Tab-separated table of C-alpha atoms in Angstrom:
chain	number	residue	atom	x	y	z
A	211	UNK	CA	-5.594	7.016	17.552
A	212	UNK	CA	-9.304	5.442	18.555
A	213	UNK	CA	-10.244	9.244	20.140
A	214	UNK	CA	-10.006	10.279	16.420
A	215	UNK	CA	-12.634	7.702	14.950
A	216	UNK	CA	-15.409	9.765	16.189
A	217	UNK	CA	-18.101	9.730	13.872
A	218	UNK	CA	-17.161	13.757	12.811
A	219	UNK	CA	-12.879	12.992	12.567
A	220	UNK	CA	-12.267	9.881	10.947
A	221	UNK	CA	-14.437	11.457	7.722
A	222	UNK	CA	-13.990	15.393	7.584
A	223	UNK	CA	-16.934	16.280	8.949
A	224	UNK	CA	-15.481	18.310	12.166
A	225	UNK	CA	-13.630	22.349	12.323
A	226	UNK	CA	-10.532	23.103	11.784
A	227	UNK	CA	-9.938	23.343	15.329
A	228	UNK	CA	-10.913	19.527	15.484
A	229	UNK	CA	-8.103	18.568	12.774
A	230	UNK	CA	-5.557	20.346	14.374
A	231	UNK	CA	-5.594	18.571	17.746
A	232	UNK	CA	-6.651	15.430	15.761
A	233	UNK	CA	-3.153	15.592	13.620
A	234	UNK	CA	-0.985	16.226	17.524
A	235	UNK	CA	-2.455	13.143	18.857
A	236	UNK	CA	-1.798	11.111	15.436
A	237	UNK	CA	1.716	12.748	16.005
A	238	UNK	CA	2.452	11.837	19.124
A	239	UNK	CA	1.184	8.181	18.378
A	240	UNK	CA	3.761	7.942	15.588
A	241	UNK	CA	5.820	9.368	18.386
A	242	UNK	CA	5.035	6.347	20.670
A	243	UNK	CA	4.657	3.593	17.910
A	244	UNK	CA	8.182	4.339	16.319
A	245	UNK	CA	9.911	3.747	19.642
A	246	UNK	CA	8.185	0.392	20.263
A	247	UNK	CA	8.565	-0.377	16.934
A	248	UNK	CA	12.781	0.569	17.248
A	249	UNK	CA	13.007	-0.637	20.967
A	250	UNK	CA	11.354	-4.399	19.790
A	251	UNK	CA	13.476	-4.008	16.781
A	252	UNK	CA	16.638	-3.822	18.166
A	253	UNK	CA	15.815	-6.605	20.675
A	254	UNK	CA	15.477	-9.252	18.333
A	255	UNK	CA	18.745	-7.873	17.077
A	256	UNK	CA	20.758	-8.027	19.750
A	257	UNK	CA	19.464	-12.262	20.226
A	258	UNK	CA	21.025	-12.951	16.158
A	259	UNK	CA	24.177	-14.171	15.398
A	260	UNK	CA	24.743	-10.532	12.804
A	261	UNK	CA	28.129	-12.283	13.018
A	262	UNK	CA	27.832	-14.808	10.453
A	263	UNK	CA	28.440	-14.623	7.226
A	264	UNK	CA	30.731	-12.153	5.376
A	265	UNK	CA	31.970	-9.690	6.536
A	266	UNK	CA	30.360	-5.800	7.210
A	267	UNK	CA	28.386	-4.033	8.538
A	268	UNK	CA	24.938	-6.242	9.123
A	269	UNK	CA	21.886	-5.320	8.092
A	270	UNK	CA	18.173	-7.616	9.173
A	271	UNK	CA	15.557	-7.542	7.132
A	272	UNK	CA	11.902	-7.810	9.794
A	273	UNK	CA	8.650	-9.470	7.517
A	274	UNK	CA	5.347	-8.970	10.326
A	275	UNK	CA	3.232	-10.560	7.686
A	276	UNK	CA	2.896	-14.413	8.106
A	277	UNK	CA	4.253	-15.661	4.514
A	278	UNK	CA	7.681	-15.934	2.845
A	279	UNK	CA	8.112	-12.121	1.244
A	280	UNK	CA	10.708	-11.591	-2.076
A	281	UNK	CA	10.455	-7.255	-2.556
A	282	UNK	CA	12.203	-4.261	-2.336
A	283	UNK	CA	13.835	-2.876	0.824
A	284	UNK	CA	14.953	0.689	1.257
A	285	UNK	CA	17.446	1.904	3.328
A	286	UNK	CA	17.973	5.908	4.241
A	287	UNK	CA	20.331	7.624	3.650
A	288	UNK	CA	22.208	10.221	2.413
A	289	UNK	CA	23.228	10.196	-0.982
A	290	UNK	CA	26.934	10.595	-1.024
A	291	UNK	CA	27.237	8.323	2.029
A	292	UNK	CA	25.136	5.679	-0.036
A	293	UNK	CA	27.021	5.505	-3.397
A	294	UNK	CA	29.763	4.350	-1.780
A	295	UNK	CA	28.162	1.034	-0.515
A	296	UNK	CA	27.159	-2.590	-2.180
A	297	UNK	CA	24.767	-4.759	-0.105
A	298	UNK	CA	25.222	-8.681	0.044
A	299	UNK	CA	23.382	-11.662	1.236
A	300	UNK	CA	24.120	-14.049	4.177
A	301	UNK	CA	26.064	-16.724	1.570
A	302	UNK	CA	27.814	-13.645	0.041
A	303	UNK	CA	26.446	-12.992	-3.039
A	304	UNK	CA	26.348	-9.541	-4.510
A	305	UNK	CA	22.530	-8.209	-4.543
A	306	UNK	CA	21.726	-5.917	-7.091
A	307	UNK	CA	21.169	-2.396	-5.159
A	308	UNK	CA	20.020	1.314	-6.808
A	309	UNK	CA	20.699	4.064	-4.996
A	310	UNK	CA	16.971	6.899	-5.852
A	311	UNK	CA	16.745	10.847	-4.226
A	312	UNK	CA	14.124	10.973	-1.561
A	313	UNK	CA	14.777	14.649	-1.848
A	314	UNK	CA	17.103	17.247	-1.874
A	315	UNK	CA	18.485	16.185	1.294
A	316	UNK	CA	17.619	12.990	1.639
A	317	UNK	CA	18.520	9.462	-0.224
A	318	UNK	CA	17.391	5.727	-0.305
A	319	UNK	CA	19.671	2.447	-1.077
A	320	UNK	CA	17.345	0.204	-2.221
A	321	UNK	CA	18.078	-3.751	-2.810
A	322	UNK	CA	15.917	-6.839	-2.837
A	323	UNK	CA	15.368	-8.999	0.067
A	324	UNK	CA	14.890	-12.365	-1.599
A	325	UNK	CA	12.398	-15.169	1.014
A	326	UNK	CA	12.462	-13.176	4.104
A	327	UNK	CA	10.738	-15.993	5.922
A	328	UNK	CA	7.057	-15.527	7.574
A	329	UNK	CA	6.834	-12.999	10.442
A	330	UNK	CA	10.515	-13.231	10.814
A	331	UNK	CA	14.259	-12.086	8.880
A	332	UNK	CA	16.888	-12.519	6.985
A	333	UNK	CA	20.518	-10.634	7.355
A	334	UNK	CA	21.962	-8.918	4.889
A	335	UNK	CA	25.317	-7.662	5.288
A	336	UNK	CA	26.747	-3.935	4.043
A	337	UNK	CA	30.112	-3.148	2.621
A	338	UNK	CA	31.668	0.117	1.230
A	339	UNK	CA	33.165	0.130	-2.525
A	340	UNK	CA	35.184	2.455	-3.583
A	341	UNK	CA	33.182	2.343	-7.093
A	342	UNK	CA	30.292	0.652	-7.318
A	343	UNK	CA	29.684	-2.317	-10.504
A	344	UNK	CA	27.647	-2.226	-12.983
A	345	UNK	CA	24.479	-5.101	-12.586
A	346	UNK	CA	21.862	-6.249	-15.699
A	347	UNK	CA	18.614	-3.958	-16.319
A	348	UNK	CA	15.958	-5.880	-16.775
A	349	UNK	CA	14.423	-2.046	-17.170
A	350	UNK	CA	13.549	-0.040	-19.997
A	351	UNK	CA	12.182	3.363	-19.663
A	352	UNK	CA	11.852	7.160	-21.341
A	353	UNK	CA	9.279	9.628	-21.291
A	354	UNK	CA	6.783	7.519	-23.735
A	355	UNK	CA	8.064	4.320	-21.864
A	356	UNK	CA	7.958	1.459	-19.197
A	357	UNK	CA	8.798	-2.037	-19.124
A	358	UNK	CA	9.262	-4.477	-17.657
A	359	UNK	CA	10.353	-8.383	-17.416
A	360	UNK	CA	5.899	-8.507	-16.531
A	361	UNK	CA	4.380	-5.075	-17.760
A	362	UNK	CA	5.073	-2.925	-20.393
A	363	UNK	CA	3.955	0.805	-19.965
A	364	UNK	CA	3.456	3.284	-22.730
A	365	UNK	CA	2.809	6.842	-22.036
A	366	UNK	CA	1.387	9.688	-23.823
A	367	UNK	CA	3.842	12.961	-23.003
A	368	UNK	CA	1.548	15.610	-23.835
A	369	UNK	CA	-0.835	15.051	-21.433
A	370	UNK	CA	0.848	12.438	-19.386
A	371	UNK	CA	-1.641	9.899	-18.960
A	372	UNK	CA	-0.990	6.245	-19.850
A	373	UNK	CA	-2.316	5.026	-23.360
A	374	UNK	CA	-0.876	1.264	-22.804
A	375	UNK	CA	-0.316	-1.752	-20.110
A	376	UNK	CA	0.275	-4.230	-21.880
A	377	UNK	CA	0.835	-7.560	-20.316
A	378	UNK	CA	3.125	-10.249	-21.060
A	379	UNK	CA	2.045	-13.495	-18.981
A	380	UNK	CA	-1.035	-13.394	-19.993
A	381	UNK	CA	-0.390	-11.809	-23.210
A	382	UNK	CA	-3.187	-9.189	-22.699
A	383	UNK	CA	-4.192	-5.728	-22.416
A	384	UNK	CA	-4.967	-4.298	-19.391
A	385	UNK	CA	-5.856	-1.439	-20.236
A	386	UNK	CA	-9.326	-0.306	-22.842
A	387	UNK	CA	-9.186	-0.222	-26.530
A	388	UNK	CA	-8.579	3.752	-26.878
A	389	UNK	CA	-9.040	3.725	-22.816
A	390	UNK	CA	-6.400	5.373	-20.591
A	391	UNK	CA	-5.588	4.834	-17.450
A	392	UNK	CA	-4.046	7.322	-14.577
A	393	UNK	CA	-6.571	10.127	-15.557
A	394	UNK	CA	-7.321	12.635	-13.087
A	395	UNK	CA	-10.432	13.629	-12.886
A	396	UNK	CA	-12.157	16.733	-11.199
A	397	UNK	CA	-15.201	17.230	-10.143
A	398	UNK	CA	-17.413	20.101	-8.766
A	399	UNK	CA	-18.947	18.591	-5.854
A	400	UNK	CA	-21.710	21.382	-4.433
A	401	UNK	CA	-24.407	19.063	-1.749
A	402	UNK	CA	-27.243	20.765	-1.273
A	403	UNK	CA	-27.012	20.721	2.652
A	404	UNK	CA	-24.349	18.808	5.090
A	405	UNK	CA	-21.155	20.101	3.108
A	406	UNK	CA	-18.629	18.018	4.155
A	407	UNK	CA	-20.905	14.977	4.761
A	408	UNK	CA	-22.215	14.828	1.347
A	409	UNK	CA	-21.018	14.524	-2.362
A	410	UNK	CA	-23.565	16.316	-4.646
A	411	UNK	CA	-22.219	16.715	-8.109
A	412	UNK	CA	-23.330	19.390	-10.663
A	413	UNK	CA	-22.236	17.542	-14.303
A	414	UNK	CA	-19.214	20.235	-14.634
A	415	UNK	CA	-16.171	18.373	-14.819
A	416	UNK	CA	-13.000	19.527	-15.835
A	417	UNK	CA	-9.483	16.419	-16.946
A	418	UNK	CA	-6.007	17.132	-16.703
A	419	UNK	CA	-4.775	16.000	-19.740
A	420	UNK	CA	-2.189	18.506	-20.156
A	421	UNK	CA	1.228	17.503	-18.701
A	422	UNK	CA	3.502	20.796	-17.496
A	423	UNK	CA	6.464	18.246	-17.908
A	424	UNK	CA	7.630	14.598	-17.927
A	425	UNK	CA	10.675	13.603	-17.331
A	426	UNK	CA	12.210	9.886	-16.298
A	427	UNK	CA	13.592	10.076	-13.010
A	428	UNK	CA	14.873	6.919	-12.463
A	429	UNK	CA	16.258	4.177	-15.070
A	430	UNK	CA	17.187	1.281	-12.426
A	431	UNK	CA	18.284	-1.745	-12.385
A	432	UNK	CA	15.429	-2.368	-9.617
A	433	UNK	CA	13.069	0.647	-10.066
A	434	UNK	CA	12.846	3.107	-13.419
A	435	UNK	CA	9.928	5.622	-13.186
A	436	UNK	CA	8.677	8.703	-15.293
A	437	UNK	CA	7.647	11.779	-13.025
A	438	UNK	CA	4.577	14.060	-14.551
A	439	UNK	CA	3.704	17.072	-13.506
A	440	UNK	CA	0.132	18.901	-14.010
A	441	UNK	CA	-1.678	21.836	-12.353
A	442	UNK	CA	-5.192	23.347	-12.656
A	443	UNK	CA	-6.788	26.438	-12.508
A	444	UNK	CA	-9.859	26.363	-9.752
A	445	UNK	CA	-13.040	27.902	-11.128
A	446	UNK	CA	-13.427	29.977	-7.634
A	447	UNK	CA	-10.705	31.087	-8.151
A	448	UNK	CA	-9.037	35.193	-8.454
A	449	UNK	CA	-7.632	35.920	-12.415
A	450	UNK	CA	-5.421	38.785	-12.191
A	451	UNK	CA	-3.787	41.224	-14.509
A	452	UNK	CA	-0.406	39.277	-15.587
A	453	UNK	CA	-1.392	36.379	-13.659
A	454	UNK	CA	-4.461	35.063	-15.251
A	455	UNK	CA	-3.583	31.411	-15.934
A	456	UNK	CA	-1.773	30.826	-12.801
A	457	UNK	CA	-2.415	27.639	-11.409
A	458	UNK	CA	-4.414	26.989	-7.968
A	459	UNK	CA	-3.033	23.259	-7.497
A	460	UNK	CA	-0.545	21.542	-8.439
A	461	UNK	CA	-0.112	16.847	-9.115
A	462	UNK	CA	3.327	15.380	-9.157
A	463	UNK	CA	2.932	11.859	-9.703
A	464	UNK	CA	6.094	9.553	-9.815
A	465	UNK	CA	5.405	6.313	-11.753
A	466	UNK	CA	7.325	3.315	-11.239
A	467	UNK	CA	7.911	-0.302	-12.584
A	468	UNK	CA	9.517	-2.784	-10.489
A	469	UNK	CA	12.578	-5.373	-10.858
A	470	UNK	CA	10.179	-8.519	-11.825
A	471	UNK	CA	6.690	-6.757	-9.979
A	472	UNK	CA	3.447	-6.883	-11.712
A	473	UNK	CA	2.529	-3.980	-9.660
A	474	UNK	CA	2.867	-0.661	-11.603
A	475	UNK	CA	3.089	1.999	-8.559
A	476	UNK	CA	2.248	5.650	-8.295
A	477	UNK	CA	3.540	7.991	-5.764
A	478	UNK	CA	2.053	11.189	-5.682
A	479	UNK	CA	2.180	14.631	-3.633
A	480	UNK	CA	-0.417	17.026	-4.871
A	481	UNK	CA	-1.158	20.806	-3.272
A	482	UNK	CA	-4.329	21.313	-3.354
A	483	UNK	CA	-5.955	25.095	-2.633
A	484	UNK	CA	-9.702	24.123	-3.949
A	485	UNK	CA	-13.563	24.931	-2.840
A	486	UNK	CA	-16.408	22.320	-3.479
A	487	UNK	CA	-14.044	19.734	-5.941
A	488	UNK	CA	-13.443	16.370	-6.169
A	489	UNK	CA	-10.476	14.804	-7.357
A	490	UNK	CA	-10.215	10.974	-9.146
A	491	UNK	CA	-8.064	9.082	-11.077
A	492	UNK	CA	-9.350	6.166	-13.295
A	493	UNK	CA	-8.597	3.390	-14.826
A	494	UNK	CA	-10.211	2.301	-18.076
A	495	UNK	CA	-9.548	-1.772	-18.188
A	496	UNK	CA	-10.282	-4.089	-21.188
A	497	UNK	CA	-12.094	-6.401	-18.183
A	498	UNK	CA	-16.415	-6.645	-18.427
A	499	UNK	CA	-18.632	-7.857	-15.174
A	500	UNK	CA	-21.912	-7.371	-13.570
A	501	UNK	CA	-19.734	-7.111	-9.694
A	502	UNK	CA	-16.719	-5.681	-8.548
A	503	UNK	CA	-15.238	-6.850	-5.347
A	504	UNK	CA	-14.078	-4.348	-2.918
A	505	UNK	CA	-11.721	-5.427	0.686
A	506	UNK	CA	-13.642	-4.653	4.080
A	507	UNK	CA	-12.820	-5.394	7.716
A	508	UNK	CA	-11.771	-9.498	7.075
A	509	UNK	CA	-13.630	-10.030	4.329
A	510	UNK	CA	-14.140	-9.221	0.735
A	511	UNK	CA	-18.252	-7.907	-0.896
A	512	UNK	CA	-19.112	-7.824	-4.011
A	513	UNK	CA	-21.174	-4.505	-4.896
A	514	UNK	CA	-22.508	-3.725	-8.448
A	515	UNK	CA	-21.167	-2.624	-12.028
A	516	UNK	CA	-24.383	-1.369	-13.797
A	517	UNK	CA	-26.559	1.354	-12.696
A	518	UNK	CA	-29.929	-0.721	-13.728
A	519	UNK	CA	-32.135	0.825	-10.706
A	520	UNK	CA	-31.986	3.406	-8.112
A	521	UNK	CA	-30.302	1.175	-5.747
A	522	UNK	CA	-27.222	0.487	-8.244
A	523	UNK	CA	-27.703	4.289	-8.603
A	524	UNK	CA	-27.077	5.291	-5.176
A	525	UNK	CA	-23.706	3.133	-4.990
A	526	UNK	CA	-22.336	6.030	-6.914
A	527	UNK	CA	-19.681	5.799	-4.130
A	528	UNK	CA	-18.924	2.972	-1.792
A	529	UNK	CA	-16.153	2.578	0.878
A	530	UNK	CA	-13.586	0.213	1.181
A	531	UNK	CA	-10.235	-0.479	2.342
A	532	UNK	CA	-6.792	-1.281	0.959
A	533	UNK	CA	-8.758	-3.135	-2.953
A	534	UNK	CA	-10.807	-2.864	-5.635
A	535	UNK	CA	-11.284	-5.700	-8.106
A	536	UNK	CA	-12.606	-5.740	-11.045
A	537	UNK	CA	-12.123	-10.124	-12.879
A	538	UNK	CA	-13.544	-12.092	-15.391
A	539	UNK	CA	-13.527	-15.601	-14.447
A	540	UNK	CA	-9.515	-15.760	-15.741
A	541	UNK	CA	-8.439	-12.057	-15.147
A	542	UNK	CA	-8.541	-8.929	-13.611
A	543	UNK	CA	-7.034	-5.761	-12.497
A	544	UNK	CA	-7.244	-4.539	-8.530
A	545	UNK	CA	-6.776	-0.843	-7.692
A	546	UNK	CA	-4.429	-0.720	-4.234
A	547	UNK	CA	-4.400	1.666	-1.942
A	548	UNK	CA	-2.357	2.570	1.149
A	549	UNK	CA	-4.291	6.017	2.476
A	550	UNK	CA	-7.721	6.543	0.237
A	551	UNK	CA	-11.068	4.750	0.119
A	552	UNK	CA	-13.547	5.705	-1.806
A	553	UNK	CA	-14.226	3.937	-5.071
A	554	UNK	CA	-16.999	3.723	-8.132
A	555	UNK	CA	-16.551	0.704	-10.395
A	556	UNK	CA	-19.133	1.701	-12.989
A	557	UNK	CA	-19.054	-0.905	-16.082
A	558	UNK	CA	-15.225	-1.340	-16.856
A	559	UNK	CA	-14.464	2.333	-14.770
A	560	UNK	CA	-12.059	2.376	-12.275
A	561	UNK	CA	-11.517	5.175	-10.153
A	562	UNK	CA	-10.703	6.765	-6.361
A	563	UNK	CA	-11.409	9.083	-5.104
A	564	UNK	CA	-8.186	11.272	-3.896
A	565	UNK	CA	-9.652	14.984	-2.348
A	566	UNK	CA	-12.604	16.206	-1.810
A	567	UNK	CA	-12.971	20.585	-0.812
A	568	UNK	CA	-15.517	20.853	1.378
A	569	UNK	CA	-15.980	24.799	2.530
A	570	UNK	CA	-18.252	24.150	5.880
A	571	UNK	CA	-18.224	23.368	8.611
A	572	UNK	CA	-14.579	24.439	7.546
A	573	UNK	CA	-13.353	26.112	4.677
A	574	UNK	CA	-9.846	25.425	4.862
A	575	UNK	CA	-10.798	21.869	5.518
A	576	UNK	CA	-7.588	19.628	3.478
A	577	UNK	CA	-6.394	22.585	1.644
A	578	UNK	CA	-2.264	21.480	1.296
A	579	UNK	CA	0.246	19.534	1.004
A	580	UNK	CA	-0.507	15.327	0.747
A	581	UNK	CA	1.112	12.765	-0.190
A	582	UNK	CA	-0.125	9.085	-0.590
A	583	UNK	CA	0.635	5.555	-2.616
A	584	UNK	CA	-1.907	3.626	-5.308
A	585	UNK	CA	-0.906	1.033	-7.305
A	586	UNK	CA	-2.833	-0.910	-10.342
A	587	UNK	CA	-2.279	-5.054	-9.677
A	588	UNK	CA	-3.880	-6.943	-13.456
A	589	UNK	CA	-3.356	-10.476	-12.883
A	590	UNK	CA	-4.729	-13.814	-13.665
A	591	UNK	CA	-7.468	-14.994	-12.746
A	592	UNK	CA	-10.058	-13.169	-9.687
A	593	UNK	CA	-9.059	-12.113	-7.138
A	594	UNK	CA	-8.797	-14.777	-5.198
A	595	UNK	CA	-6.863	-16.495	-7.461
A	596	UNK	CA	-4.598	-13.528	-8.038
A	597	UNK	CA	-3.024	-13.116	-4.487
A	598	UNK	CA	-4.652	-9.253	-4.538
A	599	UNK	CA	-5.128	-9.762	-0.647
A	600	UNK	CA	-1.279	-10.553	-0.399
A	601	UNK	CA	-0.297	-7.737	-2.382
A	602	UNK	CA	-2.252	-5.022	-1.385
A	603	UNK	CA	-0.821	-6.217	2.522
A	604	UNK	CA	2.595	-5.790	1.086
A	605	UNK	CA	1.976	-3.040	-0.513
A	606	UNK	CA	0.750	-0.911	3.128
A	607	UNK	CA	3.302	-3.096	5.104
A	608	UNK	CA	6.527	-2.733	3.712
A	609	UNK	CA	9.530	-4.718	5.038
A	610	UNK	CA	11.977	-3.406	7.403
A	611	UNK	CA	14.949	-2.729	7.695
A	612	UNK	CA	17.499	-2.504	10.797
A	613	UNK	CA	21.313	-1.364	10.595
A	614	UNK	CA	22.978	-3.347	13.607
A	615	UNK	CA	26.296	-3.700	14.695
A	616	UNK	CA	27.775	-7.683	15.103
A	617	UNK	CA	27.600	-9.426	17.522
A	618	UNK	CA	27.203	-13.072	18.969
A	619	UNK	CA	23.657	-14.192	19.214
A	620	UNK	CA	21.310	-17.358	19.863
A	621	UNK	CA	19.570	-16.769	17.166
A	622	UNK	CA	20.777	-17.956	13.208
A	623	UNK	CA	22.327	-15.513	11.105
A	624	UNK	CA	20.422	-16.865	8.076
A	625	UNK	CA	17.247	-15.916	9.114
A	626	UNK	CA	14.122	-17.674	10.437
A	627	UNK	CA	10.727	-17.198	10.611
A	628	UNK	CA	8.412	-17.157	14.032
A	629	UNK	CA	4.657	-17.595	13.354
A	630	UNK	CA	3.153	-18.601	10.317
A	631	UNK	CA	0.104	-20.213	8.828
A	632	UNK	CA	-0.036	-23.213	5.829
A	633	UNK	CA	-3.487	-22.003	3.697
A	634	UNK	CA	-1.968	-18.831	1.347
A	635	UNK	CA	-6.318	-17.504	1.844
A	636	UNK	CA	-5.783	-17.124	5.361
A	637	UNK	CA	-3.973	-14.251	7.168
A	638	UNK	CA	-2.657	-14.172	10.766
A	639	UNK	CA	-3.891	-11.128	11.563
A	640	UNK	CA	-2.283	-10.756	15.513
A	641	UNK	CA	0.683	-12.039	17.583
A	642	UNK	CA	-0.036	-10.679	21.090
A	643	UNK	CA	-0.138	-10.937	25.014
A	644	UNK	CA	-3.129	-12.041	26.140
A	645	UNK	CA	-5.189	-8.671	28.218
A	646	UNK	CA	-5.263	-11.129	31.325
A	647	UNK	CA	-1.654	-11.958	31.296
A	648	UNK	CA	-1.894	-15.262	30.587
A	649	UNK	CA	0.105	-16.771	27.961
A	650	UNK	CA	-0.215	-14.811	23.933
A	651	UNK	CA	-3.297	-14.767	21.319
A	652	UNK	CA	-2.877	-15.930	18.001
A	653	UNK	CA	-5.792	-14.057	15.848
A	654	UNK	CA	-6.344	-15.137	12.215
A	655	UNK	CA	-9.368	-14.954	9.397
A	656	UNK	CA	-10.603	-16.380	5.961
A	657	UNK	CA	-9.271	-13.909	3.484
A	658	UNK	CA	-10.996	-15.513	-0.469
A	659	UNK	CA	-14.596	-16.691	1.120
A	660	UNK	CA	-13.596	-20.774	1.370
A	661	UNK	CA	-13.686	-23.808	3.972
A	662	UNK	CA	-10.431	-24.460	4.677
A	663	UNK	CA	-7.956	-26.616	6.617
A	664	UNK	CA	-5.318	-24.794	8.058
A	665	UNK	CA	-1.808	-25.213	10.217
A	666	UNK	CA	-0.239	-22.471	11.941
A	667	UNK	CA	3.138	-23.574	12.923
A	668	UNK	CA	4.483	-21.824	16.333
A	669	UNK	CA	7.264	-20.746	18.394
A	670	UNK	CA	9.430	-22.710	19.817
A	671	UNK	CA	8.114	-24.520	23.399
A	672	UNK	CA	4.319	-24.179	22.844
A	673	UNK	CA	2.307	-26.345	24.710
A	674	UNK	CA	-0.993	-25.691	24.808
A	675	UNK	CA	-3.637	-23.990	23.359
A	676	UNK	CA	-8.150	-22.749	23.603
A	677	UNK	CA	-9.686	-21.940	20.909
A	678	UNK	CA	-11.339	-18.103	22.812
A	679	UNK	CA	-14.308	-15.986	21.567
A	680	UNK	CA	-12.989	-12.231	20.530
A	681	UNK	CA	-12.512	-10.754	24.248
A	682	UNK	CA	-10.118	-14.035	24.721
A	683	UNK	CA	-12.598	-16.308	26.636
A	684	UNK	CA	-11.544	-19.921	26.075
A	685	UNK	CA	-13.891	-21.825	24.533
A	686	UNK	CA	-12.214	-25.114	23.890
A	687	UNK	CA	-8.807	-27.138	24.113
A	688	UNK	CA	-7.119	-27.814	20.837
A	689	UNK	CA	-4.292	-30.556	20.135
A	690	UNK	CA	-0.788	-29.655	19.063
A	691	UNK	CA	1.729	-31.480	17.592
A	692	UNK	CA	5.338	-30.132	18.104
A	693	UNK	CA	4.400	-26.493	17.578
A	694	UNK	CA	1.903	-26.789	15.234
A	695	UNK	CA	-1.993	-25.921	15.316
A	696	UNK	CA	-4.156	-27.514	13.442
A	697	UNK	CA	-8.247	-26.604	12.525
A	698	UNK	CA	-11.042	-26.024	9.807
A	699	UNK	CA	-12.240	-22.346	9.300
A	700	UNK	CA	-15.081	-21.356	7.588
A	701	UNK	CA	-16.012	-18.513	4.404
A	702	UNK	CA	-14.313	-15.242	6.207
A	703	UNK	CA	-14.345	-16.962	9.917
A	704	UNK	CA	-12.184	-14.914	12.664
A	705	UNK	CA	-10.283	-17.488	14.934
A	706	UNK	CA	-8.941	-16.301	18.376
A	707	UNK	CA	-6.054	-19.386	19.991
A	708	UNK	CA	-4.883	-18.666	23.348
A	709	UNK	CA	-0.836	-20.502	23.164
A	710	UNK	CA	0.741	-20.761	26.718
A	711	UNK	CA	4.324	-21.656	26.304
A	712	UNK	CA	6.818	-23.312	28.337
A	713	UNK	CA	9.585	-20.314	28.397
């Protein structure tokens, strides 16, 4: 993975052979990591008393983040098989579930995992049922509407655009008056030099504001979805007789609301075959601020939304990690992504770059099928009070589900957590063996730019703690009280601790 971070591989400015090798390296890394994760989950599962609670096949839901979470989990399988099952929590209470189709051959069983402990687990049971019982459905859906308890989303089925998002909690319109959301925009992109390195707008652009097809594909009770299909015929593509208007690229978007969630999720599958065209998605927001904030490693940075001078005009495209946010003091909107890193925010218009198509040094760069997700997250307060950091991490790191067998174990069936932090603005990013084998390393960072007093609760039998630097050299002893480590952390500071356990 680190080899693939080399400065030409990473931005897409290598030749085709480089990316064949890079993809092989990534596939190898994925296989290794999958085996490690499965071995770790199996090791934990074998220590848990899965015979407790109600009857049924045990399902263990694992939370890899350092705070308790409630979220929808997906158990993959065959549609015919999953349709015959229901889910129960460790007390025997039936849990709302929904079977969704992933593709013609695969499906998923969605269910809501409640209050899964920080870096911990919770036990559920899977039980066969002759007929699935009905559930109260808090979701409304049609080709023009998506609605849950928190948001009302209106869609123009002719254009395939979102024309209204109403936040019920705040009593506020999320989109600007006459503004639209989820607008795909294409721009001719012909830099004078270094085609794959630079962006070069020519002023020619297209808006994908006509839908080929709009349909409802999921109706709840956990997730409701409207699928929108669009297409585009690029200017460099041949217009032959009998097929003068056959598109060259195709765009499928599944827009979803989940029960009880403020996230508006968009799952994308694009077949992309353009030349020197850049694709963005745009949201015209009912928010005004001179500064937008963007996530960078272990921190966030503010950048202007104005274009008043050459410095600001030069920031027509800026990098970020999982989110960008535009907020006023009492309300804001974050755009969260699992894999796209180029943003621009000008005035109230927030855009995320999705695809490019340079012709040099690789004339086929990025052509083909792309799958990715992003989500719009309206919130009260700014990004700090609104919970953007945690929401984005949860979006990118879903809960893990493990099927197992019934057996006794030393860990309780009712669930438990292993490590957590008292401060909402402090993220535990690492818990690992020390490089020299002496103890374990806990690393955390302050994510919201404010000094904080925090307490980390450690697993049982922690006996000593030392503050260390980033390369794990010890700096100072720290007191431990009943496995609780208290410390002060400065704005955006990174802290590293070496922990010794008795066993």
